[in-house]
Each structure stands twice: as structure tokens, then as C-alpha cells.
Coordinates of N, CA and C in Angstrom, one line a residue:
M1 N 0.5 46.0 15.1 CA 0.8 47.0 14.2 C 1.7 46.5 13.1
R2 N 1.5 47.0 11.9 CA 2.4 46.6 10.8 C 3.5 47.6 10.7
I3 N 4.7 47.0 10.7 CA 5.9 47.9 10.7 C 6.8 47.4 9.5
S4 N 7.2 48.3 8.7 CA 8.1 48.1 7.6 C 9.5 48.4 8.0
V5 N 10.4 47.4 7.9 CA 11.8 47.5 8.3 C 12.8 47.4 7.1
S6 N 13.7 48.3 7.1 CA 14.7 48.2 6.0 C 16.1 48.3 6.7
S7 N 17.1 47.6 6.0 CA 18.5 47.7 6.4 C 19.3 47.4 5.1
D8 N 20.4 48.2 5.0 CA 21.2 48.1 3.9 C 22.3 47.0 4.1
M9 N 22.4 46.5 5.3 CA 23.3 45.4 5.7 C 22.6 44.4 6.6
D10 N 23.0 43.1 6.4 CA 22.4 42.1 7.2 C 23.3 41.9 8.4
E11 N 23.1 42.9 9.3 CA 23.9 42.9 10.6 C 23.1 42.3 11.7
P12 N 23.8 41.8 12.7 CA 23.1 41.2 13.9 C 22.1 42.1 14.5
V13 N 22.3 43.4 14.6 CA 21.4 44.2 15.3 C 20.1 44.4 14.4
A14 N 20.3 44.3 13.1 CA 19.1 44.4 12.2 C 18.3 43.2 12.3
R15 N 18.9 42.0 12.4 CA 18.1 40.8 12.6 C 17.5 40.8 14.0
F16 N 18.2 41.3 15.0 CA 17.6 41.3 16.3 C 16.4 42.3 16.3
L17 N 16.5 43.4 15.6 CA 15.4 44.3 15.5 C 14.1 43.6 15.0
V18 N 14.2 42.9 13.9 CA 13.1 42.2 13.3 C 12.5 41.2 14.3
G19 N 13.4 40.4 15.0 CA 12.9 39.5 16.0 C 12.2 40.1 17.2
E20 N 12.8 41.3 17.6 CA 12.3 42.0 18.7 C 10.9 42.6 18.4
L21 N 10.7 43.1 17.2 CA 9.4 43.6 16.8 C 8.4 42.5 16.7
R22 N 8.8 41.4 16.1 CA 7.8 40.3 16.0 C 7.5 39.8 17.4
G23 N 8.5 39.7 18.3 CA 8.3 39.3 19.7 C 7.3 40.2 20.5
R24 N 7.3 41.4 20.1 CA 6.3 42.4 20.7 C 5.0 42.4 20.0
G25 N 4.8 41.4 19.1 CA 3.5 41.2 18.5 C 3.2 42.0 17.2
H26 N 4.2 42.6 16.6 CA 4.0 43.4 15.4 C 4.2 42.5 14.2
E27 N 3.5 42.9 13.1 CA 3.7 42.2 11.8 C 4.8 43.0 11.1
V28 N 5.8 42.3 10.7 CA 7.0 43.0 10.1 C 7.1 42.7 8.6
M29 N 7.3 43.7 7.9 CA 7.6 43.6 6.4 C 9.1 44.0 6.3
T30 N 9.9 43.3 5.5 CA 11.3 43.6 5.4 C 11.7 44.1 4.0
H31 N 12.7 44.9 4.0 CA 13.3 45.4 2.7 C 14.8 45.4 2.8
G32 N 15.5 45.4 1.7 CA 16.9 45.5 1.6 C 17.6 44.2 1.9
A33 N 18.7 44.3 2.7 CA 19.5 43.1 3.0 C 18.7 42.1 3.9
L34 N 17.6 42.5 4.4 CA 16.8 41.6 5.3 C 15.8 40.8 4.4
R35 N 15.8 41.0 3.1 CA 14.9 40.2 2.3 C 15.6 39.7 1.1
A36 N 15.7 38.4 0.9 CA 16.4 37.8 -0.2 C 16.0 38.4 -1.5
G37 N 17.0 38.8 -2.3 CA 16.8 39.3 -3.7 C 16.4 40.7 -3.7
D38 N 16.2 41.4 -2.6 CA 15.9 42.8 -2.6 C 17.1 43.7 -2.8
D39 N 16.9 44.9 -3.2 CA 18.0 45.9 -3.4 C 18.5 46.4 -2.0
P40 N 19.7 46.1 -1.6 CA 20.2 46.5 -0.3 C 20.7 48.0 -0.2
R41 N 20.7 48.7 -1.3 CA 21.2 50.1 -1.2 C 20.3 50.9 -0.2
W42 N 21.0 51.6 0.7 CA 20.3 52.3 1.8 C 19.2 53.3 1.2
A43 N 19.5 54.0 0.1 CA 18.5 54.9 -0.4 C 17.3 54.2 -1.0
V44 N 17.5 53.0 -1.6 CA 16.4 52.2 -2.2 C 15.6 51.6 -1.1
C45 N 16.2 50.8 -0.2 CA 15.4 50.1 0.8 C 14.8 51.0 1.8
S46 N 15.4 52.1 2.2 CA 14.8 53.1 3.1 C 13.5 53.7 2.4
E47 N 13.7 54.1 1.2 CA 12.5 54.6 0.4 C 11.4 53.6 0.4
A48 N 11.7 52.3 0.2 CA 10.6 51.3 0.1 C 9.9 51.2 1.4
A49 N 10.6 51.2 2.5 CA 10.0 51.1 3.9 C 9.1 52.3 4.1
A50 N 9.7 53.5 3.7 CA 8.9 54.8 3.9 C 7.7 54.8 3.1
R51 N 7.7 54.3 1.9 CA 6.6 54.2 1.0 C 5.5 53.3 1.6
D52 N 5.9 52.3 2.2 CA 4.9 51.4 2.9 C 4.1 52.2 3.9
V53 N 4.7 53.1 4.6 CA 4.0 54.0 5.5 C 3.1 55.0 4.8
A54 N 3.7 55.7 3.8 CA 3.0 56.7 3.1 C 1.8 56.2 2.3
E55 N 1.9 55.0 1.9 CA 0.8 54.4 1.1 C -0.1 53.5 1.9
G56 N 0.1 53.4 3.2 CA -0.8 52.7 4.1 C -0.6 51.3 4.3
R57 N 0.5 50.7 3.7 CA 0.7 49.3 3.9 C 1.3 49.0 5.3
A58 N 1.8 50.0 6.0 CA 2.4 49.9 7.3 C 2.1 51.2 8.1
E59 N 1.9 51.0 9.4 CA 1.7 52.1 10.3 C 2.9 52.9 10.6
Q60 N 4.0 52.2 10.7 CA 5.3 52.8 11.0 C 6.4 52.1 10.2
A61 N 7.6 52.7 10.2 CA 8.8 52.1 9.6 C 10.0 52.2 10.5
V62 N 10.9 51.3 10.4 CA 12.2 51.4 11.0 C 13.2 51.2 9.9
V63 N 14.1 52.3 9.7 CA 15.0 52.2 8.6 C 16.4 52.3 9.2
C64 N 17.3 51.4 8.7 CA 18.6 51.3 9.2 C 19.7 51.4 8.2
C65 N 20.8 52.0 8.5 CA 22.0 52.0 7.7 C 23.2 52.2 8.7
W66 N 24.4 52.2 8.2 CA 25.6 52.2 9.1 C 25.5 53.3 10.1
T67 N 25.3 54.5 9.7 CA 25.1 55.7 10.6 C 23.7 56.0 10.9
G68 N 22.8 55.6 10.1 CA 21.4 56.0 10.3 C 21.0 57.2 9.5
T69 N 22.0 58.0 9.2 CA 21.8 59.3 8.5 C 21.2 59.1 7.1
G70 N 21.8 58.3 6.3 CA 21.4 58.1 4.9 C 19.9 57.6 4.9
A71 N 19.7 56.6 5.8 CA 18.4 56.0 5.9 C 17.3 57.0 6.2
S72 N 17.7 57.9 7.2 CA 16.7 58.9 7.6 C 16.5 60.0 6.5
I73 N 17.5 60.3 5.8 CA 17.4 61.3 4.7 C 16.5 60.7 3.6
A74 N 16.7 59.5 3.2 CA 15.9 58.8 2.2 C 14.5 58.7 2.6
A75 N 14.2 58.3 3.8 CA 12.9 58.1 4.3 C 12.1 59.5 4.3
N76 N 12.8 60.5 4.7 CA 12.2 61.8 4.8 C 11.9 62.5 3.5
K77 N 12.4 61.9 2.4 CA 12.1 62.4 1.1 C 10.7 62.0 0.6
V78 N 10.2 61.0 1.3 CA 8.8 60.4 0.9 C 7.8 61.3 1.6
P79 N 6.9 62.0 0.9 CA 5.9 62.8 1.5 C 5.0 62.0 2.5
G80 N 4.8 62.6 3.6 CA 4.0 61.9 4.6 C 4.8 61.2 5.7
V81 N 6.1 61.1 5.4 CA 6.9 60.3 6.4 C 7.7 61.3 7.2
R82 N 7.8 61.1 8.5 CA 8.5 61.9 9.4 C 9.5 61.0 10.1
A83 N 10.7 60.8 9.6 CA 11.7 59.9 10.1 C 12.6 60.6 11.1
A84 N 12.9 60.0 12.2 CA 13.8 60.6 13.2 C 14.9 59.6 13.5
L85 N 16.1 60.1 13.4 CA 17.3 59.3 13.7 C 17.5 59.4 15.2
C86 N 17.3 58.2 15.9 CA 17.4 58.2 17.3 C 18.5 57.3 17.8
T87 N 19.3 57.9 18.7 CA 20.5 57.1 19.2 C 20.3 56.8 20.7
D88 N 19.1 57.2 21.3 CA 18.8 57.0 22.7 C 17.3 57.0 22.9
A89 N 16.9 56.5 24.1 CA 15.5 56.5 24.4 C 14.8 57.8 24.5
G90 N 15.6 58.8 25.1 CA 15.0 60.1 25.2 C 14.7 60.8 23.9
T91 N 15.6 60.6 22.9 CA 15.3 61.1 21.6 C 14.1 60.4 20.9
A92 N 14.0 59.1 21.1 CA 12.9 58.3 20.5 C 11.6 58.8 21.1
D93 N 11.6 59.0 22.4 CA 10.3 59.5 23.1 C 10.0 60.9 22.5
G94 N 10.9 61.8 22.4 CA 10.6 63.1 21.9 C 10.2 63.1 20.5
A95 N 10.8 62.3 19.7 CA 10.4 62.2 18.3 C 9.0 61.8 18.1
R96 N 8.5 60.8 18.9 CA 7.1 60.4 18.8 C 6.2 61.4 19.4
R97 N 6.6 62.0 20.6 CA 5.8 62.9 21.3 C 5.6 64.2 20.6
W98 N 6.7 64.9 20.3 CA 6.6 66.3 19.7 C 6.6 66.3 18.2
N99 N 7.2 65.3 17.6 CA 7.2 65.4 16.1 C 6.3 64.4 15.4
D100 N 5.6 63.6 16.2 CA 4.7 62.6 15.7 C 5.4 61.8 14.6
A101 N 6.6 61.4 14.9 CA 7.4 60.7 13.9 C 6.8 59.3 13.6
N102 N 6.8 58.9 12.4 CA 6.2 57.6 12.0 C 7.2 56.7 11.4
A103 N 8.5 57.1 11.4 CA 9.6 56.3 11.0 C 10.8 56.5 11.9
L104 N 11.3 55.4 12.4 CA 12.5 55.4 13.3 C 13.7 55.1 12.5
A105 N 14.7 55.9 12.5 CA 16.0 55.6 11.8 C 17.0 55.2 12.9
L106 N 17.7 54.2 12.6 CA 18.7 53.6 13.5 C 20.1 53.5 12.9
S107 N 21.1 53.7 13.7 CA 22.5 53.4 13.2 C 22.9 52.0 13.6
L108 N 23.3 51.2 12.6 CA 23.7 49.8 12.8 C 25.0 49.8 13.6
R109 N 25.8 50.9 13.4 CA 27.1 51.0 14.1 C 27.0 51.3 15.6
L110 N 26.1 52.2 15.9 CA 26.0 52.7 17.3 C 25.0 51.9 18.2
T111 N 24.0 51.2 17.6 CA 22.9 50.6 18.4 C 23.2 49.2 18.8
S112 N 23.4 49.0 20.1 CA 23.5 47.7 20.7 C 22.2 47.1 20.9
Q113 N 22.1 45.8 21.2 CA 20.8 45.2 21.5 C 20.2 45.7 22.7
P114 N 20.9 45.9 23.8 CA 20.2 46.6 25.0 C 19.7 48.0 24.7
L115 N 20.5 48.8 24.0 CA 20.1 50.1 23.6 C 18.9 50.1 22.7
L116 N 18.9 49.1 21.8 CA 17.7 49.0 20.9 C 16.4 48.8 21.6
K117 N 16.5 47.9 22.6 CA 15.3 47.6 23.4 C 14.8 48.9 24.1
E118 N 15.7 49.7 24.7 CA 15.4 50.9 25.3 C 14.7 51.9 24.4
I119 N 15.3 52.0 23.2 CA 14.8 52.9 22.1 C 13.4 52.5 21.7
L120 N 13.2 51.2 21.5 CA 11.9 50.7 21.1 C 10.8 50.8 22.3
D121 N 11.3 50.6 23.5 CA 10.4 50.8 24.6 C 9.9 52.3 24.6
A122 N 10.8 53.2 24.5 CA 10.4 54.6 24.5 C 9.5 55.0 23.3
W123 N 9.9 54.5 22.1 CA 9.2 54.8 20.9 C 7.7 54.3 21.0
F124 N 7.5 53.1 21.5 CA 6.2 52.6 21.5 C 5.4 53.1 22.7
A125 N 6.0 53.5 23.7 CA 5.3 54.1 24.9 C 4.8 55.5 24.7
A126 N 5.5 56.2 23.9 CA 5.1 57.6 23.7 C 3.9 57.8 22.7
E127 N 3.1 58.8 23.0 CA 2.0 59.1 22.2 C 2.2 60.5 21.6
P128 N 1.8 60.8 20.4 CA 1.9 62.1 19.9 C 1.2 63.1 20.7
S129 N 1.8 64.3 20.9 CA 1.3 65.3 21.8 C 0.0 65.9 21.2
A130 N -0.9 66.3 22.0 CA -2.1 67.0 21.6 C -1.9 68.5 21.8
D131 N -0.7 69.0 22.3 CA -0.5 70.4 22.5 C -0.6 71.1 21.2
P132 N -1.4 72.2 21.1 CA -1.6 73.0 19.9 C -0.3 73.4 19.2
E133 N 0.7 73.8 19.9 CA 2.0 74.2 19.3 C 2.6 73.0 18.6
D134 N 2.6 71.9 19.2 CA 3.2 70.7 18.6 C 2.4 70.3 17.4
R135 N 1.1 70.3 17.5 CA 0.3 69.9 16.3 C 0.5 70.9 15.2
D136 N 0.6 72.2 15.5 CA 0.9 73.2 14.5 C 2.2 72.9 13.8
N137 N 3.2 72.5 14.5 CA 4.5 72.2 13.9 C 4.4 71.0 12.9
V138 N 3.7 70.0 13.4 CA 3.5 68.8 12.5 C 2.7 69.2 11.3
A139 N 1.7 70.0 11.4 CA 0.9 70.5 10.3 C 1.8 71.2 9.3
R140 N 2.7 72.0 9.8 CA 3.6 72.8 9.0 C 4.5 71.8 8.1
I141 N 4.9 70.7 8.7 CA 5.7 69.7 8.0 C 4.8 69.1 6.9
E142 N 3.6 68.8 7.2 CA 2.7 68.3 6.2 C 2.5 69.2 5.1
H143 N 2.4 70.5 5.4 CA 2.4 71.5 4.3 C 3.6 71.5 3.4
L144 N 4.8 71.4 4.1 CA 6.0 71.2 3.3 C 6.0 70.0 2.4
D145 N 5.4 68.9 2.8 CA 5.3 67.8 2.0 C 4.5 68.1 0.7
R146 N 3.5 69.0 0.8 CA 2.7 69.3 -0.3 C 3.3 70.6 -1.0
D147 N 4.4 71.1 -0.5 CA 5.1 72.3 -1.1 C 4.1 73.5 -1.1
V148 N 3.4 73.6 0.0 CA 2.5 74.7 0.2 C 3.2 75.8 1.0
R149 N 3.3 77.0 0.5 CA 3.9 78.0 1.3 C 2.9 78.8 2.1
G150 N 3.2 79.1 3.3 CA 2.3 79.8 4.1 C 2.9 80.7 5.1

């Protein structure tokens, strides 16, 4: 799978994330502080990673900043992206399962390497729900992306 990764800081957990994703067999595209000469501002690099998903260059994204909040806000402004700020494996599982999230937002401050592995395990193990109510909710979000009122 192609995964676009952004971080506003070149922190050990961000570098570990890239290595972990590659070690799991994913093709990783980097933005921000993880790519020499790139703009490291969280709003800019998170948008770039999210656009990779929205425009089909990547299947998923992982966006990182100190709290994860700014990165998730920026990514969610890109139509077609459903970014979820996950601080534990249960939240990651639910984000993929019920929200069909296609972007994982992480806090560089809160996420340790062991926790990151747990979050990634849950994220990649979960499949989007086929439950009609869950699909209806995701469809509603897609309508919001197009600013359709219904």
C-alpha cells in the first residue's frame, strides 16, 4: 500500500513510523520535516499528505504534529479525507471500522514506539464496516465534502 506520511518535526517517533511502515511492506512518501527542503509547517505538510490520498497518489496517510490536533484539522479540510486522531489501538480500530478513516493522525508528544506499533496493528487489521448505518454516516461525510445539504 502507498502511504503518505507527514510530520512538522523530525522526531524519533516520526522516523520510527516511516521505518515501521516500510518494514511492514508499504511504500512511503514523506512530507514536511521528513523530507529535505520541504515545508515543515504542520498545516502545509498535513495538507500535502492528505492531498496525496484525495488525488489517488496514496491509499492512506499518516499525519503527525506535536499534539496531532493541528495535523488532523488540516488533513480533514481536504475533501475526501477522513482523518482520525488516535492515541490508542481501540480508537484506531474504531476509526477504520466505523468511520472508514483514510488518514491516521498521531501526536509526536504522546506516541511511544510500542504504542505506535499497537496503533498501527489495529489500524491495518480493521476493515471498514459494511453495516448500513455506518455506511450511511460515511456517505453523509462525503456529502459534507461536496457541501450538499440533505
